[in-house]
PDB file of C-alpha atoms in Angstrom:
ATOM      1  CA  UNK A 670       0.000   0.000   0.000  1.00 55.00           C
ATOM      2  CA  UNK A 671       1.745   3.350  -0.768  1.00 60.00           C
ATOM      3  CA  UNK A 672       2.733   5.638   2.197  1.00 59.00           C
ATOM      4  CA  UNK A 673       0.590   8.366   1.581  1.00 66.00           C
ATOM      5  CA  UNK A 674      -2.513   6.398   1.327  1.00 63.00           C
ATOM      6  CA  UNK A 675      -1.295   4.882   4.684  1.00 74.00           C
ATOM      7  CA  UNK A 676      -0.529   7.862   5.772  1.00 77.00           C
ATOM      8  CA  UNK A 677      -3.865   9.336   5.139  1.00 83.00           C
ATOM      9  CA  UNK A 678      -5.630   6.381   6.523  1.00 86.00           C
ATOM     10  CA  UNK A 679      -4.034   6.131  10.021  1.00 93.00           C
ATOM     11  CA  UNK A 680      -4.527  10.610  10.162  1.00 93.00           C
ATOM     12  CA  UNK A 681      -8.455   9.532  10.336  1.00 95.00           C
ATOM     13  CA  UNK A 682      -7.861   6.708  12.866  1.00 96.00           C
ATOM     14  CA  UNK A 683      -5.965   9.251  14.634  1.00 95.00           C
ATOM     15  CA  UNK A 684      -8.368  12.420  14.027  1.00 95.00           C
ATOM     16  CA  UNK A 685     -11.126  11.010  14.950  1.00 95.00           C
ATOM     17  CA  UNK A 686     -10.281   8.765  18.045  1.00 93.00           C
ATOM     18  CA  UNK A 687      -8.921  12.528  19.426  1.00 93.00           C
ATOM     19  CA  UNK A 688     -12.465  14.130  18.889  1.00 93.00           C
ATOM     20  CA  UNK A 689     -15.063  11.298  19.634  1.00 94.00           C
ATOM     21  CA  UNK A 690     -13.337   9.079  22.250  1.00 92.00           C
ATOM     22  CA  UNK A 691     -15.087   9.574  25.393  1.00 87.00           C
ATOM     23  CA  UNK A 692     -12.027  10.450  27.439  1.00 79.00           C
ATOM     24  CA  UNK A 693      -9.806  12.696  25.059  1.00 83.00           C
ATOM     25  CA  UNK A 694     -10.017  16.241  25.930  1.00 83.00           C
ATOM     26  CA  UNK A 695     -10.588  17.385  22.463  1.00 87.00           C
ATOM     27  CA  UNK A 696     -13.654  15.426  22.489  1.00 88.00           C
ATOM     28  CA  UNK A 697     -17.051  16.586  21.418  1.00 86.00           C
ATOM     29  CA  UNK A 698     -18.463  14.481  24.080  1.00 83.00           C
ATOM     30  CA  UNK A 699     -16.097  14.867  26.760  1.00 80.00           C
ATOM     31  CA  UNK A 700     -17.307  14.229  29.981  1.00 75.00           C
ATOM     32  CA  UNK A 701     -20.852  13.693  29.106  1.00 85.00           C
ATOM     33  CA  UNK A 702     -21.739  10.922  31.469  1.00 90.00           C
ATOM     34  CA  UNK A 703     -25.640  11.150  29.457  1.00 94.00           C
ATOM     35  CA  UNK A 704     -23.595  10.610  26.345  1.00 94.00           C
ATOM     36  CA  UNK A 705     -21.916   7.603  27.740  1.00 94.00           C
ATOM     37  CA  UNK A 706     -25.303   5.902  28.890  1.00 96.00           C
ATOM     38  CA  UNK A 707     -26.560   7.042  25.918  1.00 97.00           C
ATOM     39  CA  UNK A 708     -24.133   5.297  23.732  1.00 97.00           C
ATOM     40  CA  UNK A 709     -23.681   1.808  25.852  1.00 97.00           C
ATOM     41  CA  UNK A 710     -27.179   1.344  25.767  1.00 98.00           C
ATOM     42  CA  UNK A 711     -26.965   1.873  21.422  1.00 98.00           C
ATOM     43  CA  UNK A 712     -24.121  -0.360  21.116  1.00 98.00           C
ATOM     44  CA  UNK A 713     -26.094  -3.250  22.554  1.00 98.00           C
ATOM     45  CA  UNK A 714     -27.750  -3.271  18.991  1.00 98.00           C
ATOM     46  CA  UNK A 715     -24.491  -4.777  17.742  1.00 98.00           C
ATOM     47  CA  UNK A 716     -24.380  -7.791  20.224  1.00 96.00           C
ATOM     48  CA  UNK A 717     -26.731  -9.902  18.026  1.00 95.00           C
ATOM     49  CA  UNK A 718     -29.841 -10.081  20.311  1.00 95.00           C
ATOM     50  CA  UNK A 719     -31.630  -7.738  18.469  1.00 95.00           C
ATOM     51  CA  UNK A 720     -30.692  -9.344  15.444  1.00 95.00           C
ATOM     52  CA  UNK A 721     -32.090 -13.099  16.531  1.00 95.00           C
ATOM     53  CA  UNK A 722     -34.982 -11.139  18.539  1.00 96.00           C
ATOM     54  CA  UNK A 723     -35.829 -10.136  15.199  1.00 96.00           C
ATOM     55  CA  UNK A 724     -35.465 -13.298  13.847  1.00 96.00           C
ATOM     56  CA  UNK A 725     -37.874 -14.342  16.259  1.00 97.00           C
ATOM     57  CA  UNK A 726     -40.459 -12.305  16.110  1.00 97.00           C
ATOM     58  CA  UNK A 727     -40.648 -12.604  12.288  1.00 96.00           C
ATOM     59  CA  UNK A 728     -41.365 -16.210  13.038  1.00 95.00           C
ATOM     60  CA  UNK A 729     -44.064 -15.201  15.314  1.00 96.00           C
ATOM     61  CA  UNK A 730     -45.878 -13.321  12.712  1.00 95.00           C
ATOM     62  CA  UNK A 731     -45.390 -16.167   9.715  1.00 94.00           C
ATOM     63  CA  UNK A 732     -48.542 -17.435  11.998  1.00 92.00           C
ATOM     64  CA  UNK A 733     -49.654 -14.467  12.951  1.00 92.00           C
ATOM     65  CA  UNK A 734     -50.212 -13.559   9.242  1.00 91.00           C
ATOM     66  CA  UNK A 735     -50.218 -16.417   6.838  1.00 88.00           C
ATOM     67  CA  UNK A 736     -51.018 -14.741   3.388  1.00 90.00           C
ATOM     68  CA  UNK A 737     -47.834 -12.578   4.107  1.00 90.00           C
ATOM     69  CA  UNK A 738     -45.634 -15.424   5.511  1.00 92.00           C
ATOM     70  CA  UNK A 739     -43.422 -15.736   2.077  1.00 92.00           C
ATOM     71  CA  UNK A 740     -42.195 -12.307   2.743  1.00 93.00           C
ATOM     72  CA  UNK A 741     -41.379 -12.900   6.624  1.00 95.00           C
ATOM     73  CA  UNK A 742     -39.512 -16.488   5.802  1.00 95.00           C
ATOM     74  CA  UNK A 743     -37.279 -14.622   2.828  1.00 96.00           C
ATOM     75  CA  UNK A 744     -36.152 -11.875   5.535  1.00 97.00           C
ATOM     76  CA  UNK A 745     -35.879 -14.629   7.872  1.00 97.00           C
ATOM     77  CA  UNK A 746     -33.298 -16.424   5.753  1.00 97.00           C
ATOM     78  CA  UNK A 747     -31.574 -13.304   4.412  1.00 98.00           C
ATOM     79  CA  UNK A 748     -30.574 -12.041   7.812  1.00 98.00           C
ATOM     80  CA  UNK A 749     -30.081 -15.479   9.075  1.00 97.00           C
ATOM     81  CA  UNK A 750     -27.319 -16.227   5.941  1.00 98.00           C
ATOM     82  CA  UNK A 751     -26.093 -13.085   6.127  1.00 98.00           C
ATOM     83  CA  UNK A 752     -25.293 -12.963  10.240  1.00 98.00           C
ATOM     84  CA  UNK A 753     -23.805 -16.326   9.556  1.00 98.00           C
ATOM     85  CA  UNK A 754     -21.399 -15.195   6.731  1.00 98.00           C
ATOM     86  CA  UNK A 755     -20.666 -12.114   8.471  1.00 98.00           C
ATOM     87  CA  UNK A 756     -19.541 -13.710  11.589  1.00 98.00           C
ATOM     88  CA  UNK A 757     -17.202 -16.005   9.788  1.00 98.00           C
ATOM     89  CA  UNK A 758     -15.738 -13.477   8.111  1.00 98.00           C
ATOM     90  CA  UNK A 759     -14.951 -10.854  11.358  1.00 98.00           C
ATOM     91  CA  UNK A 760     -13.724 -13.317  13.468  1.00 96.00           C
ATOM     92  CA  UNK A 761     -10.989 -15.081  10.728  1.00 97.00           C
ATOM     93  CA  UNK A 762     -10.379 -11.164  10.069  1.00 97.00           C
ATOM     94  CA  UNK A 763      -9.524 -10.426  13.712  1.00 96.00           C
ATOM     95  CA  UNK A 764      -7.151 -13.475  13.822  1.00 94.00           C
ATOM     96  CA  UNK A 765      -5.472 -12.862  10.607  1.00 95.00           C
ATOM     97  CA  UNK A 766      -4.799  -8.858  11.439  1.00 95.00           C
ATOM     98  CA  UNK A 767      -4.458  -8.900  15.336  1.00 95.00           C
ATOM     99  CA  UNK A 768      -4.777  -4.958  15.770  1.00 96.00           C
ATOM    100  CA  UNK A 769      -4.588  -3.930  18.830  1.00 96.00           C
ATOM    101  CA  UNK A 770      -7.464  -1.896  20.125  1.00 97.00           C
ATOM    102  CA  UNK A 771      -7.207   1.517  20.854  1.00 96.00           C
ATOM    103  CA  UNK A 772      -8.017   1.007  24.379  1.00 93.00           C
ATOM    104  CA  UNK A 773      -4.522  -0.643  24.521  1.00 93.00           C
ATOM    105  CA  UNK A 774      -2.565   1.789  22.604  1.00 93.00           C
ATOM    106  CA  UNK A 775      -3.490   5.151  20.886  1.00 90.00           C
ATOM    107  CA  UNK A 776      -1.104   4.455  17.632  1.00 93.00           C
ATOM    108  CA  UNK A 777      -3.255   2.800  15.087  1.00 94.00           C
ATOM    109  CA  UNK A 778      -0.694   1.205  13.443  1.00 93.00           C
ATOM    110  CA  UNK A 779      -0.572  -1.476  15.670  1.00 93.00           C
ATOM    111  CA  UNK A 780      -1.296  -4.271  13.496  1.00 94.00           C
ATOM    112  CA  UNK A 781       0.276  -7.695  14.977  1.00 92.00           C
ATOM    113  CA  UNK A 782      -0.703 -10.664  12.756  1.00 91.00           C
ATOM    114  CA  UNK A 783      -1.972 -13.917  13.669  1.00 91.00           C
ATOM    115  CA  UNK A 784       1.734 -15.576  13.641  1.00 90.00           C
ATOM    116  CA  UNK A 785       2.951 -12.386  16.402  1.00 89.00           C
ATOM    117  CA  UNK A 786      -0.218 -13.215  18.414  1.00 87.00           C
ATOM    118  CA  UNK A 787       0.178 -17.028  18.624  1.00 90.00           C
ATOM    119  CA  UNK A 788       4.088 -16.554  19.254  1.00 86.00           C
ATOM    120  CA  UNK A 789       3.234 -14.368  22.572  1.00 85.00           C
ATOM    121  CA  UNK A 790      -0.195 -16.183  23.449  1.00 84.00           C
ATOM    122  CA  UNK A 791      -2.485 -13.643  22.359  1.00 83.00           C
ATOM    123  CA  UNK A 792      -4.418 -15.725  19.791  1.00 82.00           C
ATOM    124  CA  UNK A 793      -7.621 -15.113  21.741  1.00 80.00           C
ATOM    125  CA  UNK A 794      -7.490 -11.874  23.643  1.00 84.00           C
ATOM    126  CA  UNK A 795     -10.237  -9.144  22.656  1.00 87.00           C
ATOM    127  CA  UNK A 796      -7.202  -6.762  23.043  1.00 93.00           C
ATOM    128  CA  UNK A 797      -6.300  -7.585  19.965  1.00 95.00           C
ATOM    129  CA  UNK A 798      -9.379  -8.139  18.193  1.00 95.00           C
ATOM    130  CA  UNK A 799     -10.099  -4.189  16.487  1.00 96.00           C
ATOM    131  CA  UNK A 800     -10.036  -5.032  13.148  1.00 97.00           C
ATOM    132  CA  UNK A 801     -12.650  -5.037  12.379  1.00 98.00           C
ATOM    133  CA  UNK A 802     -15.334  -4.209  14.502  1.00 98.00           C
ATOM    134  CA  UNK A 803     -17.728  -7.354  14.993  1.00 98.00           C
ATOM    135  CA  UNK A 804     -20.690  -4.945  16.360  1.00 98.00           C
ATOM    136  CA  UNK A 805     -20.519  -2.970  13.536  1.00 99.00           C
ATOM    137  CA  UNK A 806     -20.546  -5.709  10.422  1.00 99.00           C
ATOM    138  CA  UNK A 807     -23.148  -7.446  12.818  1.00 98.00           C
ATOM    139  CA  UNK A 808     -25.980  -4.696  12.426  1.00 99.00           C
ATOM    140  CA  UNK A 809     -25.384  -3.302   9.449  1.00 99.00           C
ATOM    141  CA  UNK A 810     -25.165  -7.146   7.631  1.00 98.00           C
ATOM    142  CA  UNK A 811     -29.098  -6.840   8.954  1.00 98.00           C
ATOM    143  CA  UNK A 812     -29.473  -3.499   7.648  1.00 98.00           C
ATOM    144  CA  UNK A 813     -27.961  -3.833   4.407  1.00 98.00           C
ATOM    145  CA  UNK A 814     -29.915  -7.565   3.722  1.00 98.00           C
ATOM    146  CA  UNK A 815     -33.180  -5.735   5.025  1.00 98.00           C
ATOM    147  CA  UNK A 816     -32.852  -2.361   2.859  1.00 97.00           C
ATOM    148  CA  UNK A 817     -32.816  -4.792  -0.023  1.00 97.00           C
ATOM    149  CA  UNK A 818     -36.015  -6.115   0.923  1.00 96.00           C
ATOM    150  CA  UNK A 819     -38.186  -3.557   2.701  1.00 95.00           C
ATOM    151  CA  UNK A 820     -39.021  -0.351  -0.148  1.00 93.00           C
ATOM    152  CA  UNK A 821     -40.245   2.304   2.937  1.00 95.00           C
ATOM    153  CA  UNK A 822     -37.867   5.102   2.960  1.00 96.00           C
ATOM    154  CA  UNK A 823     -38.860   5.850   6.566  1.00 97.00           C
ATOM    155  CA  UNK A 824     -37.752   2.336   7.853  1.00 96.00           C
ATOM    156  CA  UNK A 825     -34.483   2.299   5.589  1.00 98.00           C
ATOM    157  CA  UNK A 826     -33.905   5.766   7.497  1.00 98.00           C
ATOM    158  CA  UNK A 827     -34.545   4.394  10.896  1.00 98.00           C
ATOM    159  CA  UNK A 828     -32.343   1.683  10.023  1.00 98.00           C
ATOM    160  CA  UNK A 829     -29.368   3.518   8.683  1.00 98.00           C
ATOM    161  CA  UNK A 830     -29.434   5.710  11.268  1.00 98.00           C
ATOM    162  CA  UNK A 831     -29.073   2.816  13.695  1.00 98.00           C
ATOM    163  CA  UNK A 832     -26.385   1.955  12.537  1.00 98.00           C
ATOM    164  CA  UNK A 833     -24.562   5.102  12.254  1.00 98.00           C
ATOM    165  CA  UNK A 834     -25.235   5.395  15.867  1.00 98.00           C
ATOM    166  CA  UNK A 835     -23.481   2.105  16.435  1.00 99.00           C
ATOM    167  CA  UNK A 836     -20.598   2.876  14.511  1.00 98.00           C
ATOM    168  CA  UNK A 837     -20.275   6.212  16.368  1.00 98.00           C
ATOM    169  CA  UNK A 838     -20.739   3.964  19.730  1.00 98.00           C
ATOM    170  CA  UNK A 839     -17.505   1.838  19.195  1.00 98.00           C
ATOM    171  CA  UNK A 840     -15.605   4.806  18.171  1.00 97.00           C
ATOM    172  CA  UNK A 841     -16.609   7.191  21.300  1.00 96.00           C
ATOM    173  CA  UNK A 842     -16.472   3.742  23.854  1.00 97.00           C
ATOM    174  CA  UNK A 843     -12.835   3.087  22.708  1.00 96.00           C
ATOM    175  CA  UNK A 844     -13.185  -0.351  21.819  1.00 97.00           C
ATOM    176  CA  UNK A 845     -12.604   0.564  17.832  1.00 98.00           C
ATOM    177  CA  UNK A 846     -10.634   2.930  15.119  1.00 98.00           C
ATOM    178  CA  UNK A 847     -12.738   4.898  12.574  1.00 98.00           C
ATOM    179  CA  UNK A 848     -11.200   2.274   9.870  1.00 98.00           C
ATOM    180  CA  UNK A 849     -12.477  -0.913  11.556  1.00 98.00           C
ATOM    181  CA  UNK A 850     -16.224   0.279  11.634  1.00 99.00           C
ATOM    182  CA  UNK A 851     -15.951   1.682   8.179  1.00 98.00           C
ATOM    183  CA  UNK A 852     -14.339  -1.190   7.085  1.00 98.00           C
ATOM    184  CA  UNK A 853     -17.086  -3.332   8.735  1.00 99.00           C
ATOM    185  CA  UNK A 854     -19.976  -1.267   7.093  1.00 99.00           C
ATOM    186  CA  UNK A 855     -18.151  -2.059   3.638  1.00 99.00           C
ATOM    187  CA  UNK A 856     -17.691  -5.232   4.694  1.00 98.00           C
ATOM    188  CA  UNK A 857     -21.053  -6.340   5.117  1.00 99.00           C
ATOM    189  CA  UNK A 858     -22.658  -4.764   2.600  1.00 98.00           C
ATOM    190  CA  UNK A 859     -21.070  -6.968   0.000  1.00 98.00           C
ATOM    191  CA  UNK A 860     -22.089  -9.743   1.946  1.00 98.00           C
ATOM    192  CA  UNK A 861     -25.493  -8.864   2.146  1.00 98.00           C
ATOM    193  CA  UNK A 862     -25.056  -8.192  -1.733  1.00 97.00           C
ATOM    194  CA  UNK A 863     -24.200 -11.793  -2.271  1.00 97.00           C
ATOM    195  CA  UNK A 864     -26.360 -13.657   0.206  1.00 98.00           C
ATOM    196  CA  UNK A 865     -29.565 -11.382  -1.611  1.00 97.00           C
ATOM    197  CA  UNK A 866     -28.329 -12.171  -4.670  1.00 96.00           C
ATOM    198  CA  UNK A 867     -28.136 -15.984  -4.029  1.00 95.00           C
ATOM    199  CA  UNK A 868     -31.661 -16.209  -2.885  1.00 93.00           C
ATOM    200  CA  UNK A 869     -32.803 -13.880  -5.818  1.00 87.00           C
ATOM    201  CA  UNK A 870     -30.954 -16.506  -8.382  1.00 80.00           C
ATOM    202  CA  UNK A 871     -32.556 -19.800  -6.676  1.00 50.00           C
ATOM    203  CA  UNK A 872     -35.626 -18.137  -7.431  1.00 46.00           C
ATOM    204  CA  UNK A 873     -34.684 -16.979 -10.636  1.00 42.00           C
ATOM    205  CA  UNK A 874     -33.805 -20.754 -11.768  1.00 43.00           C
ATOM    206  CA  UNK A 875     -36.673 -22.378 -10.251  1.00 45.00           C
ATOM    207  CA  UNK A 876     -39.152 -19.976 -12.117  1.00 46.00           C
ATOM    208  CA  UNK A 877     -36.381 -20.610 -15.748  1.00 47.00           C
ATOM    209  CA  UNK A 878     -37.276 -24.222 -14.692  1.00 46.00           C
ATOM    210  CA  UNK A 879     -40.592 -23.797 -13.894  1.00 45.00           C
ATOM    211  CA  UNK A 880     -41.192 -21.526 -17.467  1.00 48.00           C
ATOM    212  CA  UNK A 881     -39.820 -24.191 -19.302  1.00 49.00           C
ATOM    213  CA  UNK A 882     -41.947 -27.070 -18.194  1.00 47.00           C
ATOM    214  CA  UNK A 883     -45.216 -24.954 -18.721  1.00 42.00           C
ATOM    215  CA  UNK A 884     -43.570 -24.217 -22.525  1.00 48.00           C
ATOM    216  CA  UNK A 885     -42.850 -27.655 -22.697  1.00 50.00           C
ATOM    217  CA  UNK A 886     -46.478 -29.105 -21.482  1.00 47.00           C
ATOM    218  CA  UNK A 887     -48.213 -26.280 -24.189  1.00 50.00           C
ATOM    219  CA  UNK A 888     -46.262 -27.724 -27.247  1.00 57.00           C
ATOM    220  CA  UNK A 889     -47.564 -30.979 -26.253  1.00 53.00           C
ATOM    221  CA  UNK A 890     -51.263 -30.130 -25.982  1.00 55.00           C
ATOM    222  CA  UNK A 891     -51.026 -28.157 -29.538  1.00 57.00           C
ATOM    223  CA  UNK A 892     -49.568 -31.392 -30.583  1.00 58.00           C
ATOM    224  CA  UNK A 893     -52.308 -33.763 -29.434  1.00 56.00           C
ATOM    225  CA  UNK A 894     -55.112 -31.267 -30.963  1.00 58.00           C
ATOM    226  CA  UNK A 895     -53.582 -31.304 -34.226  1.00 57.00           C
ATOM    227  CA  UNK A 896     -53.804 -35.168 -33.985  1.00 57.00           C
ATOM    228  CA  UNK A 897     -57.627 -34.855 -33.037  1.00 57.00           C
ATOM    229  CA  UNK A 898     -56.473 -36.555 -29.657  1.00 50.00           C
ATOM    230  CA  UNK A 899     -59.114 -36.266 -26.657  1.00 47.00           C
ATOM    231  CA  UNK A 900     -58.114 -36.423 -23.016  1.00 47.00           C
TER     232      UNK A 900
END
């Protein structure tokens, strides 16, 4: 990667853990103790209970409302596939970059690699576990997969701001640089991409399938009435 563009990357790290970290100085939020309450109660969005709450309850109306029940079992198994791919993917990340946390140091650089982390024992500590941030790529995988389903602007709103507010909540709790919950958002969107686009092309080549046998069935019935043949 050239130095500049490391360079560059590392100044917003740096720039933005000095003015949203709860205990620099320079922060907006500096000793806001609401702010703080405020943003531990947000970041509990990122956990994955709300996500399998939601899960939940969408199986609770597939009774509820029957005639709409399609709809509820394809967000069911787009958030489902897409929390399941996005976990993989965070935790083998963490592991392979083992960047330290900015809770542990305030240069960003800090990236120790999975052979540096088994070498000193740190395989497993969340110390070393920033990049990137698992809250992060865990809501907005549910956001992104859901904003591909649901057309209201005012829940796609809701939702995006959510997340925003999560992002800002690792950031401003210490427990992530700007680059991990960026990189998360970017992250996840691509695999909420593929995962939609999966269950979009099952579909796609069951109705091909589907199209075919009905073209298939009305060639033979134009066949039989040429040949004056009665069912």
């Amino acid at each position: 990667m050239p130095l500049q563009l490391t360079n560059n990357i590392f100044f917003i790290d740096r720039f933005f853990f000095k003015h949203l970290s709860f205990f620099s100085k320079s922060s907006i939020f500096y000793n806001s103790k609401n702010i703080e309450k405020f943003f531990r109660i947000i970041t509990k969005f990122g956990e994955g209970y709300f996500e399998l709450s939601l899960i939940l309850i969408l199986f609770l109306f597939i009774f509820l409302n029957k005639k709409k029940s399609h709809i509820f079992k394809k967000y069911i198994t787009g958030i489902f596939f897409t929390l399941f791919f996005t976990q993989i993917t965070v935790n083998l990340f963490k592991l392979l970059f083992g960047r330290a946390r900015p809770s542990v140091t305030a240069n960003p650089e800090k990236f120790y690699g999975v052979l540096s982390l088994i070498k000193n024992n740190f395989l497993f500590e969340g110390d070393y576990a920033s990049f990137p941030s698992g809250h992060t790529i865990t809501i907005w995988g549910t956001i992104w997969i859901l904003s591909f389903f649901i057309k209201s602007r005012y829940i796609k709103t809701l939702l995006f701001l959510l997340g925003f507010l999560v992002g800002i909540s690792r950031i401003y709790l210490v427990y992530h640089w700007t680059t991990d919950v960026i990189a998360s958002i970017i992250i996840s969107y691509f695999i909420a991409k593929f995962v939609y686009n999966r269950m979009h092309g099952i579909s796609f080549v069951k109705d091909s399938v589907y199209g075919k046998k009905v073209k298939k069935i009305g060639r033979i019935k134009r066949k039989r009435e040429k040949l004056g043949v009665v069912n």
